[in-house]
Amino acid sequence: MTSILIVGAGAVGALFGSALARHGALVSVVCRSDFDIVQREGYDIVSPSLGNHRFRPHAVHRDVSECKAPPDYLVLTVKVLPGADRAELIRPAVGPKTVIVLIENGVDIEAEIAASFPGNEILSGLAIVGVGRTAAGKIHHQSMGSLNLGRYPSGNSPAADRLAAAFEAGGIGCKVIDNVVTARWQKAVWNATFNSISIMGGVLDTATILGTQESRAFVRAAMEEVCATAAAAGHPQHPKLIDQYIAGTLSIPAYKTSMALDYENGRPMEIEAILGNTVRAARKHGVVTPILDALYALAKMIEAKSSARQ
Amino acid sequence: MTSILIVGAGAVGALFGSALARHGALVSVVCRSDFDIVQREGYDIVSPSLGNHRFRPHAVHRDVSECKAPPDYLVLTVKVLPGADRAELIRPAVGPKTVIVLIENGVDIEAEIAASFPGNEILSGLAIVGVGRTAAGKIHHQSMGSLNLGRYPSGNSPAADRLAAAFEAGGIGCKVIDNVVTARWQKAVWNATFNSISIMGGVLDTATILGTQESRAFVRAAMEEVCATAAAAGHPQHPKLIDQYIAGTLSIPAYKTSMALDYENGRPMEIEAILGNTVRAARKHGVVTPILDALYALAKMIEAKSSARQ
């Protein structure tokens, strides 16, 4: 029976873990903040597509070191934050055959893990899901709920296919893609732009960000810098991507990005994974990105203020 | 006896008016929001350098049209905001010999007035003063208290000298300068940068804005764009100006810019006068200013959100 360990089982980890557990995978979790209630009662999940249900993991750990045997898949769903050594976090549970699955935000977030575990297969996943934690152990699945998954740095694998099948069987659409890094860059075109802008003016929603012709021109110019960086990094994007993103964002009700919500709630923001790594890739490849540089400088000031406030 | 009309007698106007009234000038005011109490009781001014005193204007008007005769000097101390036609505001009180004095923020704020009153002498003034309105009719003079004054578009004049002498006699240091537009650009190097950045992240104080080496490099790069614009507009700045501004700002306790305070208090912000006019001057003179453009786009988003909130 396939064993899966979810490390950092917050909202995304719990929801995806519950889906994987539906058809027999042994899903254990490492969760620190809600450990007591999750160990006692499992997760209380409200979901329109998976149904309201209780997810009782096979085992609940407070720390990765408590895991008795390396899992077949170790799924990492923690935030990517400076100072958090994700490789050291998962090392105690990674066996020689463990497939490491990164379901996280940002670009260039795999290299550090790949370098630390050169013998292990790495899968990289992009979650498309609206899900939040409403209280300790309580997960509210609001919208969407799918995953794009691929082998890092590129290609496909039987392990990816098997995991995708388990997700699909559990009710989470999972597409295996050949170039997951290109897909990460695609997502970064939206994320690096909207997330960064959204924390200005404490905070701006998508409708305000796209509120005028001038503001849309600015968003477009910022997105063009991400596209130029992606292309220089070997991951050119579709010429219509920016149009599609702007039209798509305008077509749905105003909302706040994950970074805006983190800012409002005083939680750490993934500025480095989403924007900092984009800016560093631009510098590495000699791409001039004055708008992203400005957003990055401003975001770091806001982060410094936000940290000081806590 | 010299007659002076202060239009928009808020904190700066009341303080400066009280100084001008000290040695016999007939100082009248137009003040809308605090009209009742000012007409009844005058201004209650707390000032370390001028002393705590009550300033009873010669006449208090609710509207410029109530003025019976054109003054020798009409001193305009209103905010420069889009949609507020300052020329039409003052027109009823401007006689053929009235000297119009603009004590306001921003760059390129004189041209509109000069075009509307081609036969009148225009003086442009830069206030260096920390003063606020603490309640209706109550003015608190906190720090500094001086003025640089010059004829627009350049040069000096007997009218400027006389007004400066009246300010000096009343306790407000007033320097007559030959190129007031260059001085406006000098001030814009600080203002366009710090004011704009300060409204990000709702809001950032000067210490946060200059908190790291990277943030200081960003501020410097933004200031360099203002300097390049000023030079292209014919007003080159001293090569050490940016160093002096950064060192000077670091040397005093953290504070919030006027725009940050306006933002926090839901008041209109002088984005156009301070930053918008700078960006437009850059475009006019073919100067590339990606950081200022980004700050301007972000500031306009924040303004749109802020206006919607009211």
XYZ file of C-alpha atoms in Angstrom:
620
model
C 0.000 0.000 0.000
C 1.315 3.423 -0.958
C 2.496 5.484 1.993
C 2.316 9.264 1.809
C 3.564 11.791 4.326
C 2.212 15.352 4.143
C 4.646 17.761 5.751
C 3.072 21.062 6.724
C -0.502 19.909 6.654
C -2.318 23.241 6.674
C -5.294 23.886 4.435
C -3.812 22.657 1.138
C -2.012 19.707 2.712
C -5.047 18.519 4.627
C -7.390 18.804 1.657
C -5.036 17.068 -0.739
C -4.110 14.460 1.865
C -7.746 13.633 2.445
C -8.209 13.127 -1.302
C -5.199 10.808 -1.514
C -6.476 8.785 1.459
C -9.823 8.058 -0.170
C -8.727 5.038 -2.112
C -6.446 3.374 0.291
C -3.173 5.277 0.430
C -1.771 5.437 3.952
C -1.644 9.194 4.470
C 0.160 10.497 7.536
C 0.683 14.148 8.362
C 3.145 16.369 10.142
C 1.366 19.370 11.551
C 2.693 21.529 14.275
C 0.205 24.215 15.145
C -2.992 22.143 15.159
C -1.356 18.913 16.352
C -3.514 18.277 19.423
C -6.893 18.572 17.784
C -5.834 16.832 14.557
C -4.410 13.882 16.490
C -7.562 13.611 18.564
C -10.209 14.317 15.948
C -8.607 14.511 12.550
C -9.513 17.297 10.111
C -13.029 18.616 9.736
C -13.250 19.386 6.016
C -16.027 21.359 4.353
C -15.865 20.905 0.594
C -18.437 21.373 -2.146
C -16.699 18.923 -4.475
C -15.319 16.311 -2.056
C -18.240 16.547 0.339
C -18.109 17.534 3.994
C -16.101 14.879 5.756
C -13.665 14.080 8.497
C -10.149 13.119 7.473
C -8.342 10.982 9.992
C -4.703 10.586 8.932
C -3.024 7.203 9.371
C -0.609 8.916 11.770
C -0.289 12.458 13.051
C 3.179 13.719 13.937
C 4.338 16.890 15.542
C 7.743 16.592 13.900
C 9.166 14.822 10.853
C 11.650 12.939 13.057
C 8.767 10.989 14.623
C 8.060 9.166 11.377
C 8.959 5.489 11.763
C 9.639 4.593 8.123
C 10.356 6.670 5.023
C 7.187 7.145 2.956
C 6.827 6.387 -0.736
C 5.887 10.025 -1.281
C 6.767 12.939 0.923
C 4.517 15.866 0.011
C 5.807 19.234 1.181
C 3.143 21.918 1.502
C 4.890 24.445 3.745
C 5.384 28.069 2.793
C 8.715 28.885 1.200
C 10.239 31.435 3.544
C 13.778 32.703 4.092
C 15.423 31.092 7.100
C 13.262 27.976 6.915
C 15.549 25.162 5.738
C 13.097 22.891 4.005
C 15.729 20.266 3.171
C 16.634 19.864 6.838
C 12.979 19.872 7.758
C 12.192 16.809 5.666
C 15.542 14.967 5.840
C 14.589 12.642 8.734
C 11.781 11.101 6.689
C 13.418 10.907 3.275
C 14.503 7.371 2.389
C 16.495 6.371 -0.712
C 13.314 5.664 -2.655
C 11.124 8.439 -1.304
C 9.662 10.637 -4.020
C 9.677 14.243 -2.835
C 6.667 16.263 -3.975
C 6.752 20.052 -3.675
C 3.309 21.647 -3.737
C 4.381 25.183 -3.039
C 4.333 28.701 -4.425
C 7.062 30.529 -6.283
C 9.727 29.971 -8.889
C 13.144 28.321 -8.469
C 11.974 26.670 -5.282
C 13.038 23.134 -6.283
C 16.784 23.571 -6.794
C 17.611 23.656 -3.086
C 15.727 20.396 -2.473
C 17.132 18.708 -5.559
C 20.671 19.599 -4.497
C 20.086 18.234 -0.995
C 18.605 14.941 -2.223
C 20.418 14.169 -5.475
C 19.344 10.514 -5.420
C 15.640 11.169 -4.990
C 13.031 11.865 -7.588
C 11.531 15.323 -7.216
C 8.019 16.151 -8.368
C 6.908 19.737 -8.499
C 3.251 20.630 -8.237
C 1.158 23.719 -8.764
C -2.068 23.761 -6.802
C -5.073 25.579 -8.232
C -7.343 25.665 -5.255
C -9.134 28.053 -2.940
C -8.941 26.541 0.515
C -8.449 28.000 3.964
C -8.183 27.046 7.607
C -11.126 28.529 9.488
C -10.160 27.245 12.945
C -7.832 24.638 14.457
C -8.328 21.468 12.432
C -11.117 23.000 10.380
C -10.589 23.327 6.628
C -12.879 25.144 4.237
C -12.507 24.230 0.565
C -13.977 27.189 -1.284
C -13.249 26.854 -4.968
C -11.432 24.985 -7.696
C -9.251 22.097 -6.598
C -6.755 20.753 -9.079
C -3.074 20.236 -9.507
C -0.476 20.342 -12.267
C 2.341 17.966 -11.522
C 5.627 17.235 -13.262
C 9.057 15.816 -12.703
C 11.738 18.326 -11.790
C 13.590 19.700 -13.694
C 11.460 18.402 -16.567
C 9.735 15.398 -18.013
C 7.381 12.814 -16.700
C 7.697 9.621 -14.642
C 5.740 6.551 -13.511
C 5.787 7.941 -9.977
C 4.108 11.133 -11.184
C 1.501 9.128 -13.074
C 0.699 6.984 -10.029
C 0.364 9.986 -7.735
C -1.798 11.769 -10.285
C -4.056 8.715 -10.504
C -4.425 8.693 -6.721
C -5.351 12.393 -6.726
C -7.855 11.867 -9.532
C -9.414 8.889 -7.751
C -9.781 11.049 -4.655
C -11.530 13.879 -6.483
C -8.666 16.282 -7.162
C -8.043 16.757 -10.862
C -4.339 16.204 -11.500
C -2.647 16.801 -14.814
C 0.864 15.462 -15.356
C 2.849 17.991 -17.361
C 6.200 17.702 -19.116
C 7.669 21.029 -18.172
C 6.619 22.000 -14.714
C 9.202 24.772 -14.482
C 7.651 26.507 -17.478
C 4.306 26.172 -15.717
C 5.805 27.712 -12.564
C 6.986 30.666 -14.612
C 3.566 30.946 -16.156
C 2.030 31.188 -12.718
C 4.717 33.662 -11.645
C 3.624 36.077 -14.364
C 0.424 36.586 -12.393
C 1.740 35.934 -8.914
C 4.861 38.093 -8.917
C 2.801 40.993 -10.222
C -0.516 40.802 -8.393
C 0.773 39.518 -5.074
C 3.396 42.254 -4.910
C 1.087 45.088 -5.895
C -1.642 43.811 -3.580
C 0.336 44.565 -0.422
C 0.776 48.227 -1.336
C -1.613 50.699 0.253
C -2.413 48.078 2.862
C -3.976 46.271 0.803
C -5.277 46.462 -2.787
C -7.731 43.955 -4.237
C -7.669 42.785 -7.854
C -10.382 45.247 -8.945
C -8.426 48.209 -7.598
C -5.217 46.933 -9.150
C -6.929 46.742 -12.537
C -9.187 49.741 -11.930
C -8.054 52.109 -14.665
C -6.493 52.035 -18.100
C -3.260 53.362 -16.583
C -3.195 50.772 -13.826
C -3.775 47.972 -16.323
C -0.921 49.312 -18.450
C 1.290 49.212 -15.374
C 0.273 45.639 -14.513
C 0.923 44.657 -18.126
C 4.384 46.241 -18.066
C 5.239 44.386 -14.853
C 3.993 41.102 -16.321
C 6.084 41.715 -19.437
C 9.158 41.890 -17.229
C 8.300 38.486 -15.728
C 7.726 37.063 -19.224
C 11.086 38.434 -20.402
C 12.752 36.832 -17.378
C 11.002 33.521 -17.973
C 12.067 33.553 -21.618
C 15.684 34.321 -20.687
C 15.573 31.437 -18.201
C 14.515 29.109 -21.016
C 10.793 29.128 -20.322
C 9.121 31.394 -22.877
C 5.428 31.983 -22.316
C 2.538 32.143 -24.738
C 2.245 35.610 -26.328
C -1.404 35.848 -25.272
C -0.767 34.943 -21.627
C -0.838 38.495 -20.269
C -4.042 39.345 -22.116
C -5.629 36.188 -20.784
C -4.533 36.866 -17.221
C -5.812 40.439 -17.239
C -9.106 39.522 -18.903
C -9.512 36.523 -16.604
C -8.847 38.533 -13.476
C -11.267 41.241 -14.580
C -13.950 38.650 -15.275
C -14.236 37.401 -11.702
C -15.224 39.274 -8.525
C -12.559 41.370 -6.804
C -10.432 39.374 -4.417
C -7.334 39.643 -2.294
C -4.199 37.683 -3.142
C -2.679 35.191 -0.734
C 0.066 37.684 0.039
C -2.471 40.408 0.802
C -4.260 38.045 3.186
C -0.959 37.111 4.813
C -0.141 40.805 5.213
C -3.526 41.615 6.711
C -3.237 38.746 9.164
C 0.349 39.492 10.160
C 1.604 36.194 8.727
C 4.926 35.795 6.934
C 4.686 36.572 3.225
C 6.275 34.539 0.424
C 7.948 37.608 -1.067
C 11.233 35.815 -1.725
C 9.764 32.695 -3.330
C 7.366 34.617 -5.530
C 9.075 37.929 -6.295
C 12.633 37.738 -4.956
C 13.436 34.596 -6.944
C 11.991 36.221 -10.059
C 14.175 39.298 -9.598
C 17.238 37.151 -8.957
C 16.558 35.109 -12.088
C 16.297 38.362 -14.046
C 19.649 39.545 -12.734
C 21.266 36.192 -13.433
C 20.101 36.272 -17.036
C 20.776 39.972 -17.566
C 17.144 40.991 -17.926
C 16.360 44.577 -16.950
C 13.288 44.648 -14.681
C 12.877 48.129 -13.163
C 9.240 47.611 -12.185
C 9.876 44.279 -10.474
C 12.924 45.779 -8.764
C 10.786 48.634 -7.457
C 8.033 46.281 -6.299
C 10.628 44.106 -4.593
C 12.239 47.052 -2.781
C 8.825 48.298 -1.656
C 7.674 44.812 -0.623
C 10.787 44.374 1.531
C 10.109 47.700 3.271
C 6.542 46.616 3.929
C 7.731 43.258 5.209
C 10.186 44.976 7.559
C 7.401 47.156 8.930
C 5.092 44.177 9.191
C 7.671 42.085 11.075
C 8.438 44.939 13.440
C 4.735 45.200 14.214
C 4.470 41.624 15.435
C -0.785 99.968 4.991
C -0.076 96.697 3.212
C -3.127 94.484 2.755
C -2.703 90.741 2.600
C -5.337 88.109 1.938
C -4.596 84.524 2.933
C -6.689 82.119 0.885
C -7.015 78.681 2.432
C -5.985 79.645 5.922
C -5.329 76.228 7.433
C -2.303 75.596 9.609
C 0.375 77.106 7.351
C -1.786 80.025 6.279
C -2.836 80.923 9.810
C 0.683 80.725 11.198
C 2.224 82.742 8.393
C -0.661 85.209 8.432
C -0.221 85.786 12.145
C 3.462 86.547 11.567
C 2.697 89.019 8.786
C 0.099 90.743 10.977
C 2.555 91.390 13.772
C 3.960 94.610 12.410
C 0.910 96.210 11.013
C -0.031 94.505 7.778
C -3.786 94.183 7.401
C -4.121 90.411 7.157
C -7.497 88.975 6.179
C -8.244 85.324 5.658
C -10.542 83.127 3.642
C -11.230 79.945 5.543
C -14.132 77.690 4.877
C -14.079 74.793 7.314
C -13.315 76.688 10.532
C -15.095 79.904 9.523
C -17.444 80.212 12.478
C -14.916 79.862 15.255
C -12.225 81.878 13.461
C -14.621 84.738 12.831
C -15.730 84.683 16.446
C -12.433 84.049 18.227
C -9.601 84.170 15.728
C -6.903 81.526 15.710
C -5.471 80.047 18.878
C -1.799 79.508 18.002
C 0.674 77.509 20.062
C 4.214 78.214 18.891
C 7.612 77.809 20.544
C 9.211 80.510 18.418
C 6.363 83.009 17.947
C 4.896 82.459 21.397
C 1.408 81.231 22.204
C -0.972 83.842 20.961
C -4.334 84.617 19.485
C -4.388 85.829 15.890
C -7.426 87.912 15.010
C -7.466 88.555 11.260
C -8.526 91.977 9.999
C -11.424 90.246 8.231
C -12.555 86.639 8.033
C -14.315 85.518 4.854
C -16.034 82.308 3.977
C -15.439 82.914 0.297
C -13.017 84.949 -1.801
C -15.913 86.800 -3.413
C -16.686 88.456 -0.076
C -13.462 90.490 -0.169
C -14.297 94.164 -0.649
C -11.057 95.360 -2.275
C -8.191 93.564 -3.978
C -5.294 93.027 -1.560
C -1.695 94.033 -2.216
C -0.722 90.392 -1.713
C -2.933 87.372 -2.154
C -1.271 84.414 -0.461
C -2.585 81.051 -1.617
C -1.983 78.203 0.827
C -4.483 75.600 -0.388
C -3.532 72.092 -1.393
C -2.911 71.590 -5.085
C -5.468 68.967 -6.077
C -6.930 67.883 -9.415
C -10.362 69.328 -10.020
C -9.743 72.340 -7.787
C -9.411 75.342 -10.081
C -7.151 77.606 -8.060
C -7.257 80.422 -10.608
C -11.041 80.612 -10.438
C -10.886 80.345 -6.668
C -8.805 83.504 -6.286
C -10.026 85.491 -9.322
C -12.653 87.560 -7.425
C -9.956 89.067 -5.186
C -7.166 89.622 -7.704
C -6.815 93.256 -8.741
C -4.492 94.605 -11.439
C -1.735 95.256 -8.893
C -2.267 92.263 -6.614
C 0.872 90.188 -6.141
C -0.086 86.511 -6.080
C 1.972 84.416 -3.664
C 1.845 80.615 -3.945
C 2.961 78.860 -0.768
C 2.176 75.333 -1.852
C 3.718 71.931 -2.469
C 4.813 70.394 -5.731
C 6.516 71.305 -8.970
C 5.064 73.089 -11.992
C 2.243 74.450 -9.860
C 2.727 78.089 -10.904
C 2.180 77.888 -14.666
C -1.602 77.591 -14.418
C -1.837 80.694 -12.212
C 0.639 82.680 -14.300
C -1.342 81.912 -17.445
C -4.594 82.982 -15.804
C -3.177 86.271 -14.499
C -0.630 87.381 -17.103
C -0.541 90.951 -15.776
C 0.131 90.052 -12.155
C 3.391 89.406 -10.447
C 3.639 85.845 -9.151
C 5.784 84.903 -6.177
C 6.400 81.277 -5.397
C 7.244 80.167 -1.893
C 8.504 77.010 -0.258
C 7.540 76.649 3.366
C 9.843 74.805 5.726
C 7.642 74.368 8.731
C 6.073 71.731 10.926
C 2.623 72.998 11.811
C -0.758 71.339 12.209
C -4.369 72.047 13.025
C -5.258 70.278 16.273
C -8.909 71.382 16.421
C -11.148 73.993 14.810
C -9.235 77.281 14.949
C -6.397 75.729 16.935
C -2.950 75.699 15.343
C 0.094 73.927 16.720
C 3.450 75.109 15.394
C 5.784 72.211 16.097
C 9.093 72.860 14.381
C 11.108 75.000 12.006
C 9.281 77.918 10.458
C 10.874 79.570 7.463
C 10.215 80.299 3.840
C 12.120 80.553 0.588
C 10.502 83.016 -1.738
C 11.196 84.042 -5.311
C 9.609 85.601 -8.334
C 8.101 83.187 -10.835
C 9.490 82.056 -13.225
C 12.780 83.426 -11.906
C 14.484 86.439 -10.430
C 13.743 88.782 -7.612
C 11.535 91.824 -7.114
C 10.857 94.694 -4.720
C 7.519 93.056 -3.884
C 9.317 89.888 -2.836
C 11.763 91.865 -0.736
C 8.965 93.736 1.026
C 7.016 90.566 1.778
C 10.171 88.850 3.030
C 10.865 91.787 5.338
C 7.347 91.513 6.745
C 7.805 87.782 7.371
C 11.174 88.371 9.030
C 9.765 91.115 11.220
C 7.022 88.731 12.292
C 9.412 85.957 13.273
C 9.370 83.764 10.154
C 12.754 83.569 8.465
C 12.286 84.380 4.798
C 14.991 84.129 2.179
C 14.462 85.685 -1.222
C 15.961 83.429 -3.856
C 16.675 84.031 -7.518
C 15.515 80.732 -8.905
C 12.551 79.447 -7.012
C 11.747 76.828 -9.649
C 15.148 75.232 -9.126
C 14.384 75.244 -5.411
C 11.022 73.567 -6.075
C 12.806 70.844 -7.998
C 15.280 70.476 -5.162
C 12.435 69.897 -2.745
C 10.781 67.517 -5.213
C 13.827 65.263 -5.111
C 12.873 64.429 -1.536
C 9.131 64.893 -1.760
C 8.366 62.928 -4.910
C 10.356 60.020 -3.519
C 9.534 59.893 0.186
C 5.927 61.011 -0.032
C 5.162 58.417 -2.688
C 6.906 55.537 -0.957
C 5.406 56.494 2.394
C 1.853 55.632 1.334
C 2.789 52.059 0.425
C 2.051 49.325 2.926
C -0.352 51.731 4.612
C 1.999 53.592 5.676
C 5.816 53.599 5.893
C 7.763 56.072 8.019
C 11.144 57.492 7.041
C 13.101 54.989 9.140
C 11.415 52.033 7.440
C 11.914 53.586 4.012
C 15.649 53.922 4.735
C 15.861 50.774 6.850
C 18.297 48.688 4.826
C 21.130 49.101 2.378
C 18.831 47.830 -0.378
C 16.040 50.214 0.516
C 18.451 53.149 0.568
C 19.748 52.121 -2.858
C 16.166 52.117 -4.107
C 15.436 55.556 -2.639
C 18.644 56.835 -4.202
C 17.693 55.437 -7.614
C 14.275 57.097 -7.387
C 15.867 60.402 -6.379
C 18.279 60.137 -9.300
C 15.305 59.967 -11.628
C 13.935 63.202 -10.135
C 17.367 64.843 -10.474
C 17.602 63.751 -14.111
C 14.162 65.216 -14.741
C 15.048 68.459 -12.984
C 18.241 68.761 -15.037
C 16.354 68.112 -18.285
C 13.857 70.795 -17.269
C 16.732 73.266 -16.882
C 17.125 72.996 -13.113
C 20.162 70.824 -12.408
C 20.695 69.983 -8.753
C 23.842 69.835 -6.671
C 25.634 66.480 -7.101
C 25.669 65.969 -3.328
C 21.964 66.653 -2.850
C 20.866 63.018 -2.665
C 23.587 62.125 -0.167
C 22.586 65.082 1.945
C 18.912 64.227 1.842
C 19.482 60.598 2.805
C 21.951 61.446 5.563
C 19.723 64.247 6.813
C 16.633 62.067 6.906
C 18.521 59.318 8.726
C 19.827 61.807 11.282
C 16.407 62.779 12.648
C 13.759 60.632 14.351
C 11.453 58.575 12.121
C 8.466 60.493 10.889
C 5.573 60.240 8.500
C 5.392 62.428 5.403
C 2.506 64.819 4.803
C 1.129 62.433 2.211
C 1.261 59.520 4.649
C -0.637 61.597 7.211
C -3.183 62.594 4.568
C -3.599 58.932 3.631
C -4.031 57.848 7.230
C -6.604 60.542 7.855
C -8.542 59.911 4.657
C -7.695 63.361 3.287
C -6.952 64.076 -0.374
C -3.290 63.561 -1.227
C -1.175 65.877 -3.386
C -0.066 63.024 -5.632
C -0.462 65.032 -8.824
C 1.319 68.176 -7.643
C 4.224 66.288 -6.117
C 4.640 63.117 -8.198
C 2.338 63.425 -11.212
C 3.859 66.735 -12.314
C 7.328 65.259 -11.915
C 6.439 62.281 -14.095
C 4.834 64.549 -16.698
C 7.930 66.756 -16.770
C 10.047 63.649 -17.301
C 7.884 62.573 -20.234
C 7.921 66.039 -21.727
C 11.705 66.151 -21.626
C 12.229 62.552 -22.697
C 13.659 61.355 -19.392
C 13.138 57.672 -18.625
C 11.840 57.266 -15.059
C 10.691 53.684 -14.499
C 10.749 53.922 -10.704
C 8.757 57.149 -10.583
C 6.337 55.690 -13.141
C 5.856 52.639 -10.931
C 5.393 54.758 -7.811
C 2.912 56.937 -9.660
C 0.893 53.952 -10.909
C 0.832 52.458 -7.406
C -0.016 55.782 -5.764
C -2.968 56.233 -8.114
C -4.267 52.761 -7.210
C -3.943 53.608 -3.536
C -5.699 56.927 -4.079
C -8.545 55.167 -5.899
C -8.952 52.755 -3.011
C -8.706 55.575 -0.486
C -11.336 57.668 -2.289
C -13.682 54.702 -2.559
C -13.368 54.200 1.198
C -14.648 57.673 2.028
